[in-house]
């Protein structure tokens, strides 16, 4: 229907980007074809289509497919049709754009966009394997447009960038390249690797870190790429490759994957595996990709951590966690090192959220880790043996005293001094 509608207006319609790549990789066991994210591009027959063509086509399709939802993104004149109520969940997502070209006013800036031909539209893309188009309209429907050797690179399993300045224009392409390389088992082609080194050595990323006011969209994209990488099953290999390429410097110029961080990341995996058995819903951990990212950020000097987290637009909770981590570590190491009393461990650790405790667990000595674990497994569930109603029945008048009594009972229970309600009542009388 989309191609008929485009054709009726004298436009060509193309399937572009990842969907074409994945269709061509269909027989490749390393790739599971999942067409849930489809990019379509509209172009004129003899000259560029009007800049609003993609949006116009999307509006017409929405009339035909009324169970879809239309979203229009004004800045780049693109439209999306969604076939699911919740875009975070698995859904069919069709982006429709007018063929366009991009200009970067300065390195790592947000691109400025204008309408152009399908060839130029493909040339603005990241890698040859992502820069092919399949024509959906007649004449020549089904024709593959491959101006930059994408098919050869797909067959020879190479990630090749389209032009030398690509990574300077947009550093997130390094992360994308690594993600595709590891996901498909492709190699980063030699020149492409050189362009990455050149871009990193040029220092452009110091700017991206410092000038977050001018490049918030870049940081949004960087965070999105980090999230995709850190939640993928291949996250470890991807991080190692990013490190080899020096690309972790895009997060901060001092960021790298040293032995200590690797150890913490591996420890996190172990702790997460056994976590299910002990977890309380009230102590929901942050998502795993975020803990991994926070481990990476917390390996930086304390003064850089919260700034980096803010630049990456992490939540306020994350930023605060990273800001206070140093002090928390000092306190926990000092107080827990010599203490075995359950109530003291409980009182100390209950001040911290589960994300902080997990960071502490992977960063501390075995002894401290054991105590954090003891808190999660045995102490966090403990309740005072009596309730407010029991106290009323015993003749206490409701008020601040209730809390003091219940806290007192909780401490006695934690420390094993009382085990039953009768013992609790005896203690109070
Ligand atoms: P995935 O299967 O991971 O979704 P994809 O290639 O479909 O892969 P998208 O992020 O949906 O990834 O991007 C769609 C297309 O847009 C890409 O195939 C590529 O052509 C282009 N693209 C996306 N991000 C960039 C970028 N940072 N620079 C240049 N082109 C990009």
CSV table of C-alpha atoms and ligand atoms in Angstrom, one decimal:
chain,number,residue,atom,x,y,z
A,1,UNK,CA,0.0,0.0,0.0
A,2,UNK,CA,2.9,2.4,0.8
A,3,UNK,CA,4.5,1.9,-2.5
A,4,UNK,CA,1.1,2.4,-4.4
A,5,UNK,CA,0.5,5.6,-2.4
A,6,UNK,CA,4.0,6.9,-3.2
A,7,UNK,CA,3.8,5.9,-6.9
A,8,UNK,CA,0.4,7.7,-7.2
A,9,UNK,CA,2.2,10.9,-6.2
A,10,UNK,CA,5.1,10.3,-8.6
A,11,UNK,CA,7.5,9.4,-5.9
A,12,UNK,CA,9.9,6.4,-5.4
A,13,UNK,CA,9.8,4.6,-2.2
A,14,UNK,CA,12.8,2.7,-0.8
A,15,UNK,CA,13.4,0.3,2.1
A,16,UNK,CA,16.8,1.4,3.5
A,17,UNK,CA,19.3,0.8,6.2
A,18,UNK,CA,19.3,-2.1,8.7
A,19,UNK,CA,16.2,-3.8,7.2
A,20,UNK,CA,18.0,-4.2,3.8
A,21,UNK,CA,21.2,-5.4,5.5
A,22,UNK,CA,19.2,-7.9,7.6
A,23,UNK,CA,17.3,-9.2,4.6
A,24,UNK,CA,20.5,-9.8,2.7
A,25,UNK,CA,21.9,-11.5,5.8
A,26,UNK,CA,18.8,-13.7,6.1
A,27,UNK,CA,20.7,-16.9,5.3
A,28,UNK,CA,23.5,-16.0,7.7
A,29,UNK,CA,23.2,-18.0,11.0
A,30,UNK,CA,24.8,-15.1,12.9
A,31,UNK,CA,21.8,-12.9,12.1
A,32,UNK,CA,18.2,-13.6,13.1
A,33,UNK,CA,15.9,-11.6,10.9
A,34,UNK,CA,13.6,-9.5,13.0
A,35,UNK,CA,11.9,-6.8,11.0
A,36,UNK,CA,10.4,-4.8,13.7
A,37,UNK,CA,12.1,-1.5,12.8
A,38,UNK,CA,11.7,-0.5,9.2
A,39,UNK,CA,13.1,2.6,7.6
A,40,UNK,CA,11.4,3.9,4.4
A,41,UNK,CA,12.7,6.8,2.3
A,42,UNK,CA,10.7,8.7,-0.3
A,43,UNK,CA,12.4,10.3,-3.2
A,44,UNK,CA,11.1,12.2,-6.4
A,45,UNK,CA,11.3,10.6,-9.8
A,46,UNK,CA,13.4,13.2,-11.6
A,47,UNK,CA,14.2,15.6,-8.8
A,48,UNK,CA,14.2,15.5,-5.0
A,49,UNK,CA,10.7,15.1,-3.4
A,50,UNK,CA,9.3,18.0,-1.4
A,51,UNK,CA,10.7,18.0,2.1
A,52,UNK,CA,7.3,17.1,3.5
A,53,UNK,CA,6.8,14.0,1.3
A,54,UNK,CA,7.6,11.4,3.9
A,55,UNK,CA,5.2,13.0,6.4
A,56,UNK,CA,2.4,13.2,3.7
A,57,UNK,CA,2.8,9.6,2.9
A,58,UNK,CA,2.8,8.6,6.5
A,59,UNK,CA,-0.5,10.5,7.0
A,60,UNK,CA,-2.1,8.7,4.2
A,61,UNK,CA,-0.9,5.3,5.4
A,62,UNK,CA,-2.3,6.1,8.9
A,63,UNK,CA,-5.7,6.6,7.3
A,64,UNK,CA,-5.4,3.2,5.7
A,65,UNK,CA,-4.0,1.4,8.8
A,66,UNK,CA,-6.1,3.0,11.5
A,67,UNK,CA,-4.7,0.7,14.2
A,68,UNK,CA,-1.4,2.4,13.8
A,69,UNK,CA,-0.3,5.5,15.6
A,70,UNK,CA,1.4,8.4,13.8
A,71,UNK,CA,4.3,10.4,15.2
A,72,UNK,CA,5.8,13.3,13.4
A,73,UNK,CA,9.2,14.6,14.2
A,74,UNK,CA,9.3,18.1,13.1
A,75,UNK,CA,13.0,19.0,13.1
A,76,UNK,CA,14.0,16.4,10.5
A,77,UNK,CA,10.6,16.1,8.9
A,78,UNK,CA,10.3,12.4,9.5
A,79,UNK,CA,7.2,10.4,10.5
A,80,UNK,CA,6.8,7.1,12.3
A,81,UNK,CA,3.9,4.7,12.2
A,82,UNK,CA,3.7,2.4,15.3
A,83,UNK,CA,1.7,-0.7,15.6
A,84,UNK,CA,1.9,-1.1,19.3
A,85,UNK,CA,0.6,0.8,22.3
A,86,UNK,CA,3.9,0.8,24.1
A,87,UNK,CA,6.9,1.7,21.9
A,88,UNK,CA,9.3,0.3,24.5
A,89,UNK,CA,7.9,-3.1,23.9
A,90,UNK,CA,8.4,-5.3,20.9
A,91,UNK,CA,6.4,-3.5,18.1
A,92,UNK,CA,6.4,-2.7,14.5
A,93,UNK,CA,7.9,0.6,13.9
A,94,UNK,CA,8.0,2.1,10.4
A,95,UNK,CA,9.9,5.4,9.9
A,96,UNK,CA,9.1,7.3,6.8
A,97,UNK,CA,11.5,10.1,5.8
A,98,UNK,CA,12.1,12.2,2.7
A,99,UNK,CA,15.5,11.6,1.1
A,100,UNK,CA,17.8,14.0,2.8
A,101,UNK,CA,21.3,15.1,3.3
A,102,UNK,CA,23.0,16.3,6.4
A,103,UNK,CA,25.6,19.0,7.2
A,104,UNK,CA,27.5,19.2,10.4
A,105,UNK,CA,28.1,22.8,11.3
A,106,UNK,CA,31.1,21.7,13.4
A,107,UNK,CA,32.5,18.3,14.5
A,108,UNK,CA,30.2,16.2,16.7
A,109,UNK,CA,27.4,18.8,16.4
A,110,UNK,CA,23.8,18.1,15.6
A,111,UNK,CA,23.4,17.7,11.8
A,112,UNK,CA,21.4,20.2,9.8
A,113,UNK,CA,19.2,18.6,7.3
A,114,UNK,CA,17.8,19.4,3.8
A,115,UNK,CA,15.9,17.3,1.1
A,116,UNK,CA,18.1,15.6,-1.5
A,117,UNK,CA,18.3,12.5,-3.6
A,118,UNK,CA,18.3,8.8,-2.4
A,119,UNK,CA,22.0,8.5,-3.3
A,120,UNK,CA,22.9,11.4,-1.0
A,121,UNK,CA,20.6,10.1,1.6
A,122,UNK,CA,22.5,6.8,1.6
A,123,UNK,CA,25.8,8.6,1.6
A,124,UNK,CA,25.0,10.3,4.9
A,125,UNK,CA,24.7,6.9,6.6
A,126,UNK,CA,27.2,5.2,8.8
A,127,UNK,CA,28.5,2.1,7.1
A,128,UNK,CA,28.4,0.6,3.7
A,129,UNK,CA,26.3,-2.4,4.9
A,130,UNK,CA,23.8,0.1,6.3
A,131,UNK,CA,23.8,2.3,3.1
A,132,UNK,CA,21.9,0.1,0.7
A,133,UNK,CA,18.3,0.6,-0.5
A,134,UNK,CA,15.7,-1.6,-2.0
A,135,UNK,CA,13.3,0.1,-4.4
A,136,UNK,CA,9.7,-0.7,-3.6
A,137,UNK,CA,8.1,1.3,-6.5
A,138,UNK,CA,7.9,0.6,-10.2
A,139,UNK,CA,9.7,0.8,-12.6
A,140,UNK,CA,12.5,-1.3,-11.4
A,141,UNK,CA,10.8,-2.4,-8.2
A,142,UNK,CA,12.9,-4.8,-6.2
A,143,UNK,CA,16.2,-3.2,-7.5
A,144,UNK,CA,19.0,-3.0,-4.9
A,145,UNK,CA,20.7,0.4,-4.8
A,146,UNK,CA,24.2,-0.2,-3.6
A,147,UNK,CA,26.4,2.7,-4.5
A,148,UNK,CA,29.1,2.1,-2.0
A,149,UNK,CA,29.9,-1.6,-2.1
A,150,UNK,CA,27.7,-2.7,0.8
A,151,UNK,CA,26.9,-6.1,-0.6
A,152,UNK,CA,30.6,-6.9,-1.1
A,153,UNK,CA,31.3,-5.8,2.4
A,154,UNK,CA,28.4,-7.9,3.7
A,155,UNK,CA,29.8,-11.0,1.9
A,156,UNK,CA,33.4,-10.4,3.0
A,157,UNK,CA,32.1,-9.5,6.6
A,158,UNK,CA,33.5,-6.0,6.9
A,159,UNK,CA,32.4,-2.9,8.6
A,160,UNK,CA,33.5,-0.1,6.3
A,161,UNK,CA,32.7,3.6,6.9
A,162,UNK,CA,31.6,5.7,4.0
A,163,UNK,CA,33.9,8.7,4.4
A,164,UNK,CA,37.0,9.7,6.4
A,165,UNK,CA,35.3,12.4,8.5
A,166,UNK,CA,32.4,10.2,9.5
A,167,UNK,CA,33.6,9.6,13.1
A,168,UNK,CA,34.6,13.2,13.6
A,169,UNK,CA,31.1,14.2,12.6
A,170,UNK,CA,29.4,11.7,14.8
A,171,UNK,CA,31.4,9.8,17.5
A,172,UNK,CA,28.5,7.5,18.2
A,173,UNK,CA,29.3,5.8,14.9
A,174,UNK,CA,32.3,4.2,16.5
A,175,UNK,CA,30.0,2.5,19.0
A,176,UNK,CA,27.6,1.5,16.2
A,177,UNK,CA,30.5,0.1,14.2
A,178,UNK,CA,31.7,-2.0,17.2
A,179,UNK,CA,28.2,-3.2,17.9
A,180,UNK,CA,27.7,-4.4,14.4
A,181,UNK,CA,31.2,-5.9,14.2
A,182,UNK,CA,30.7,-8.0,17.3
A,183,UNK,CA,27.0,-8.8,16.7
A,184,UNK,CA,27.6,-10.1,13.2
A,185,UNK,CA,31.2,-11.4,13.8
A,186,UNK,CA,32.5,-8.9,11.2
A,187,UNK,CA,35.9,-7.2,11.2
A,188,UNK,CA,36.4,-3.4,11.2
A,189,UNK,CA,38.0,-2.7,7.9
A,190,UNK,CA,41.6,-1.4,8.3
A,191,UNK,CA,41.0,2.1,6.9
A,192,UNK,CA,37.9,2.4,9.0
A,193,UNK,CA,39.9,1.5,12.1
A,194,UNK,CA,42.5,4.2,11.1
A,195,UNK,CA,39.7,6.8,10.7
A,196,UNK,CA,38.6,5.9,14.2
A,197,UNK,CA,42.1,6.3,15.6
A,198,UNK,CA,42.4,9.6,13.8
A,199,UNK,CA,39.1,10.9,15.1
A,200,UNK,CA,40.0,9.9,18.7
A,201,UNK,CA,43.5,11.3,18.5
A,202,UNK,CA,42.1,14.6,17.1
A,203,UNK,CA,40.6,15.2,20.6
A,204,UNK,CA,37.2,15.9,19.2
A,205,UNK,CA,35.7,13.8,22.0
A,206,UNK,CA,37.0,16.1,24.7
A,207,UNK,CA,34.7,18.6,23.2
A,208,UNK,CA,31.8,16.2,23.2
A,209,UNK,CA,32.3,15.6,26.9
A,210,UNK,CA,32.8,19.3,27.8
A,211,UNK,CA,30.3,20.9,25.5
A,212,UNK,CA,27.2,19.0,26.4
A,213,UNK,CA,25.2,22.2,26.2
A,214,UNK,CA,25.7,22.3,22.5
A,215,UNK,CA,25.5,18.6,21.9
A,216,UNK,CA,22.7,17.2,24.1
A,217,UNK,CA,21.4,15.1,21.1
A,218,UNK,CA,24.9,13.6,20.7
A,219,UNK,CA,24.9,12.5,24.3
A,220,UNK,CA,21.4,11.1,24.0
A,221,UNK,CA,22.7,9.0,21.0
A,222,UNK,CA,25.8,8.0,22.9
A,223,UNK,CA,23.8,6.9,25.9
A,224,UNK,CA,21.4,5.0,23.6
A,225,UNK,CA,24.4,3.2,22.0
A,226,UNK,CA,26.0,2.4,25.3
A,227,UNK,CA,22.7,1.0,26.5
A,228,UNK,CA,22.3,-1.2,23.4
A,229,UNK,CA,25.9,-2.5,23.9
A,230,UNK,CA,25.7,-3.0,27.6
A,231,UNK,CA,22.4,-4.9,27.5
A,232,UNK,CA,23.5,-7.1,24.6
A,233,UNK,CA,24.7,-10.7,25.2
A,234,UNK,CA,28.0,-9.7,23.6
A,235,UNK,CA,28.6,-6.7,25.8
A,236,UNK,CA,32.0,-7.9,27.1
A,237,UNK,CA,33.5,-8.4,23.7
A,238,UNK,CA,32.1,-5.1,22.5
A,239,UNK,CA,33.5,-3.2,25.5
A,240,UNK,CA,36.9,-4.8,24.9
A,241,UNK,CA,36.9,-3.8,21.3
A,242,UNK,CA,35.8,-0.2,22.2
A,243,UNK,CA,38.7,-0.1,24.6
A,244,UNK,CA,41.2,-1.4,22.0
A,245,UNK,CA,40.1,1.3,19.7
A,246,UNK,CA,40.4,3.9,22.4
A,247,UNK,CA,36.8,4.7,22.0
A,248,UNK,CA,35.9,4.7,25.7
A,249,UNK,CA,37.5,8.1,25.7
A,250,UNK,CA,34.2,9.3,24.2
A,251,UNK,CA,32.8,8.8,27.7
A,252,UNK,CA,35.7,10.6,29.3
A,253,UNK,CA,39.3,11.1,28.2
A,254,UNK,CA,40.6,9.0,31.1
A,255,UNK,CA,38.2,6.1,30.6
A,256,UNK,CA,39.6,2.7,29.8
A,257,UNK,CA,39.0,-0.9,30.6
A,258,UNK,CA,41.7,-1.8,33.1
A,259,UNK,CA,42.0,-5.0,35.0
A,260,UNK,CA,40.2,-3.6,38.1
A,261,UNK,CA,37.1,-2.7,36.1
A,262,UNK,CA,37.0,-6.0,34.3
A,263,UNK,CA,37.2,-7.7,37.6
A,264,UNK,CA,34.3,-5.7,39.0
A,265,UNK,CA,32.2,-6.3,35.9
A,266,UNK,CA,32.8,-10.1,36.1
A,267,UNK,CA,32.0,-10.0,39.8
A,268,UNK,CA,28.8,-8.2,39.1
A,269,UNK,CA,27.7,-11.1,36.8
A,270,UNK,CA,28.4,-13.6,39.5
A,271,UNK,CA,26.4,-11.5,42.1
A,272,UNK,CA,23.5,-11.0,39.7
A,273,UNK,CA,23.3,-14.8,39.1
A,274,UNK,CA,22.7,-15.5,42.7
A,275,UNK,CA,20.7,-12.3,43.4
A,276,UNK,CA,17.4,-13.8,42.3
A,277,UNK,CA,17.4,-16.2,45.3
A,278,UNK,CA,17.7,-13.4,47.8
A,279,UNK,CA,15.9,-10.4,46.3
A,280,UNK,CA,13.1,-8.5,47.8
A,281,UNK,CA,10.8,-6.6,45.4
A,282,UNK,CA,11.2,-3.4,47.5
A,283,UNK,CA,14.9,-3.5,46.6
A,284,UNK,CA,14.6,-3.6,42.9
A,285,UNK,CA,18.0,-3.2,41.4
A,286,UNK,CA,18.7,-0.7,38.6
A,287,UNK,CA,18.7,-2.3,35.1
A,288,UNK,CA,21.9,-4.4,34.6
A,289,UNK,CA,23.1,-2.2,31.6
A,290,UNK,CA,23.0,0.8,33.9
A,291,UNK,CA,24.9,-0.9,36.7
A,292,UNK,CA,27.6,-1.9,34.2
A,293,UNK,CA,27.7,1.7,33.0
A,294,UNK,CA,28.0,3.0,36.5
A,295,UNK,CA,30.8,0.6,37.2
A,296,UNK,CA,32.6,2.0,34.2
A,297,UNK,CA,31.9,5.6,35.3
A,298,UNK,CA,32.9,4.9,38.9
A,299,UNK,CA,36.3,3.8,37.7
A,300,UNK,CA,37.0,7.5,36.9
A,301,UNK,CA,38.4,9.9,39.5
A,302,UNK,CA,35.6,10.9,41.8
A,303,UNK,CA,35.5,14.5,40.6
A,304,UNK,CA,34.6,13.4,37.0
A,305,UNK,CA,31.9,10.9,37.8
A,306,UNK,CA,28.8,12.9,38.3
A,307,UNK,CA,29.7,15.3,35.4
A,308,UNK,CA,30.1,12.4,33.0
A,309,UNK,CA,26.8,10.9,34.3
A,310,UNK,CA,25.1,14.2,33.8
A,311,UNK,CA,26.5,14.6,30.3
A,312,UNK,CA,25.2,11.2,29.4
A,313,UNK,CA,21.8,12.3,30.7
A,314,UNK,CA,21.6,9.5,33.3
A,315,UNK,CA,18.7,9.9,35.8
A,316,UNK,CA,19.1,12.1,38.9
A,317,UNK,CA,19.2,8.9,41.0
A,318,UNK,CA,22.2,7.6,39.0
A,319,UNK,CA,24.0,11.0,39.1
A,320,UNK,CA,23.5,11.2,42.9
A,321,UNK,CA,24.6,7.6,43.4
A,322,UNK,CA,27.8,8.3,41.6
A,323,UNK,CA,28.3,11.6,43.3
A,324,UNK,CA,28.0,10.0,46.8
A,325,UNK,CA,29.7,6.8,46.0
A,326,UNK,CA,33.1,7.9,47.3
A,327,UNK,CA,31.8,9.0,50.7
A,328,UNK,CA,29.6,5.8,50.9
A,329,UNK,CA,32.7,3.7,50.2
A,330,UNK,CA,34.7,5.4,52.9
A,331,UNK,CA,31.9,5.1,55.5
A,332,UNK,CA,31.1,1.5,54.7
A,333,UNK,CA,34.8,0.4,54.7
A,334,UNK,CA,35.4,2.2,58.0
A,335,UNK,CA,32.3,1.0,59.8
A,336,UNK,CA,31.9,-2.5,58.5
A,337,UNK,CA,35.5,-3.6,58.7
A,338,UNK,CA,35.4,-4.3,62.4
A,339,UNK,CA,31.7,-4.8,63.0
A,340,UNK,CA,29.8,-8.1,63.2
A,341,UNK,CA,26.7,-7.0,65.1
A,342,UNK,CA,23.7,-7.5,62.8
A,343,UNK,CA,21.8,-4.4,64.0
A,344,UNK,CA,24.8,-2.2,63.3
A,345,UNK,CA,25.2,-3.7,59.8
A,346,UNK,CA,21.5,-3.2,59.2
A,347,UNK,CA,21.4,0.4,60.4
A,348,UNK,CA,24.4,1.3,58.3
A,349,UNK,CA,23.4,-0.4,55.1
A,350,UNK,CA,19.7,0.5,55.1
A,351,UNK,CA,20.6,4.1,54.3
A,352,UNK,CA,21.8,3.1,50.9
A,353,UNK,CA,19.8,2.1,47.8
A,354,UNK,CA,20.3,-1.3,46.2
A,355,UNK,CA,22.3,0.2,43.3
A,356,UNK,CA,24.8,1.8,45.6
A,357,UNK,CA,25.1,-1.4,47.6
A,358,UNK,CA,25.7,-3.4,44.4
A,359,UNK,CA,28.5,-1.0,43.4
A,360,UNK,CA,29.9,-1.3,46.8
A,361,UNK,CA,29.7,-5.1,46.7
A,362,UNK,CA,31.8,-5.3,43.5
A,363,UNK,CA,34.3,-2.7,44.7
A,364,UNK,CA,35.0,-3.8,48.2
A,365,UNK,CA,37.0,-6.5,49.8
A,366,UNK,CA,35.6,-10.0,50.2
A,367,UNK,CA,34.9,-9.4,53.9
A,368,UNK,CA,32.7,-6.3,53.2
A,369,UNK,CA,31.0,-8.0,50.3
A,370,UNK,CA,30.1,-10.9,52.7
A,371,UNK,CA,28.5,-8.4,55.0
A,372,UNK,CA,26.5,-6.7,52.3
A,373,UNK,CA,25.3,-10.1,51.2
A,374,UNK,CA,24.4,-11.0,54.8
A,375,UNK,CA,22.3,-7.8,54.9
A,376,UNK,CA,20.5,-8.6,51.7
A,377,UNK,CA,20.0,-12.3,52.4
A,378,UNK,CA,19.2,-12.3,56.2
A,379,UNK,CA,18.6,-8.9,57.6
A,380,UNK,CA,16.6,-6.9,55.1
A,381,UNK,CA,13.5,-9.1,55.6
A,382,UNK,CA,13.5,-8.9,59.4
A,383,UNK,CA,10.4,-7.1,60.9
A,384,UNK,CA,9.8,-6.2,64.5
A,385,UNK,CA,7.9,-9.1,66.2
A,386,UNK,CA,5.1,-6.8,67.4
A,387,UNK,CA,2.9,-4.3,65.5
A,388,UNK,CA,1.3,-1.0,66.5
A,389,UNK,CA,-1.9,-2.8,67.4
A,390,UNK,CA,-0.1,-5.1,69.8
A,391,UNK,CA,1.4,-2.1,71.5
A,392,UNK,CA,-2.1,-0.5,71.8
A,393,UNK,CA,-3.4,-3.7,73.4
A,394,UNK,CA,-0.5,-3.6,75.8
A,395,UNK,CA,-1.7,-0.1,76.9
A,396,UNK,CA,0.8,2.1,75.1
A,397,UNK,CA,-0.6,5.4,73.7
A,398,UNK,CA,0.0,5.9,69.9
A,399,UNK,CA,2.7,8.5,69.3
A,400,UNK,CA,6.5,8.8,68.6
A,401,UNK,CA,7.1,6.3,71.3
A,402,UNK,CA,5.7,3.6,69.0
A,403,UNK,CA,8.5,4.0,66.6
A,404,UNK,CA,11.1,3.9,69.3
A,405,UNK,CA,9.7,0.7,70.7
A,406,UNK,CA,9.4,-1.0,67.3
A,407,UNK,CA,13.0,0.1,66.5
A,408,UNK,CA,14.1,-1.3,69.8
A,409,UNK,CA,12.3,-4.6,69.1
A,410,UNK,CA,13.8,-4.8,65.6
A,411,UNK,CA,17.3,-4.4,67.0
A,412,UNK,CA,16.7,-7.1,69.5
A,413,UNK,CA,15.4,-9.4,66.8
A,414,UNK,CA,18.2,-8.7,64.4
A,415,UNK,CA,20.8,-9.4,67.1
A,416,UNK,CA,19.0,-12.7,68.0
A,417,UNK,CA,18.1,-11.6,71.5
A,418,UNK,CA,14.4,-12.4,70.9
A,419,UNK,CA,12.9,-14.8,68.5
A,420,UNK,CA,9.1,-15.0,69.3
A,421,UNK,CA,6.3,-12.6,70.1
A,422,UNK,CA,6.1,-13.8,73.7
A,423,UNK,CA,9.8,-13.0,74.1
A,424,UNK,CA,9.1,-9.5,72.6
A,425,UNK,CA,6.2,-8.9,75.1
A,426,UNK,CA,8.4,-10.1,77.9
A,427,UNK,CA,11.1,-7.7,76.9
A,428,UNK,CA,8.7,-4.8,77.0
A,429,UNK,CA,7.1,-5.7,80.4
B,1,LIG,P1,19.6,-2.3,14.4
B,1,LIG,O1,19.3,-3.7,13.9
B,1,LIG,O2,20.6,-2.3,15.5
B,1,LIG,O3,18.4,-1.5,14.8
B,1,LIG,P2,19.9,-0.5,12.3
B,1,LIG,O4,20.9,-0.3,11.2
B,1,LIG,O5,18.5,-0.7,11.8
B,1,LIG,O6,20.4,-1.6,13.2
B,1,LIG,P3,19.1,2.0,13.5
B,1,LIG,O7,19.7,2.7,14.6
B,1,LIG,O8,17.7,1.7,13.5
B,1,LIG,O9,20.0,0.8,13.2
B,1,LIG,O10,19.4,3.0,12.2
B,1,LIG,C1,18.7,2.8,11.0
B,1,LIG,C2,19.7,3.3,9.9
B,1,LIG,O11,19.9,4.7,10.0
B,1,LIG,C3,21.0,2.6,9.9
B,1,LIG,O12,21.0,1.4,9.2
B,1,LIG,C4,21.9,3.7,9.2
B,1,LIG,O13,21.7,3.6,7.8
B,1,LIG,C5,21.3,5.0,9.7
B,1,LIG,N1,22.0,5.5,10.9
B,1,LIG,C6,21.6,5.3,12.2
B,1,LIG,N2,22.4,5.9,13.0
B,1,LIG,C7,23.3,6.6,12.3
B,1,LIG,C8,24.4,7.4,12.6
B,1,LIG,N3,24.7,7.7,13.8
B,1,LIG,N4,25.1,7.9,11.5
B,1,LIG,C9,24.7,7.6,10.2
B,1,LIG,N5,23.7,6.8,9.9
B,1,LIG,C10,23.0,6.3,10.9
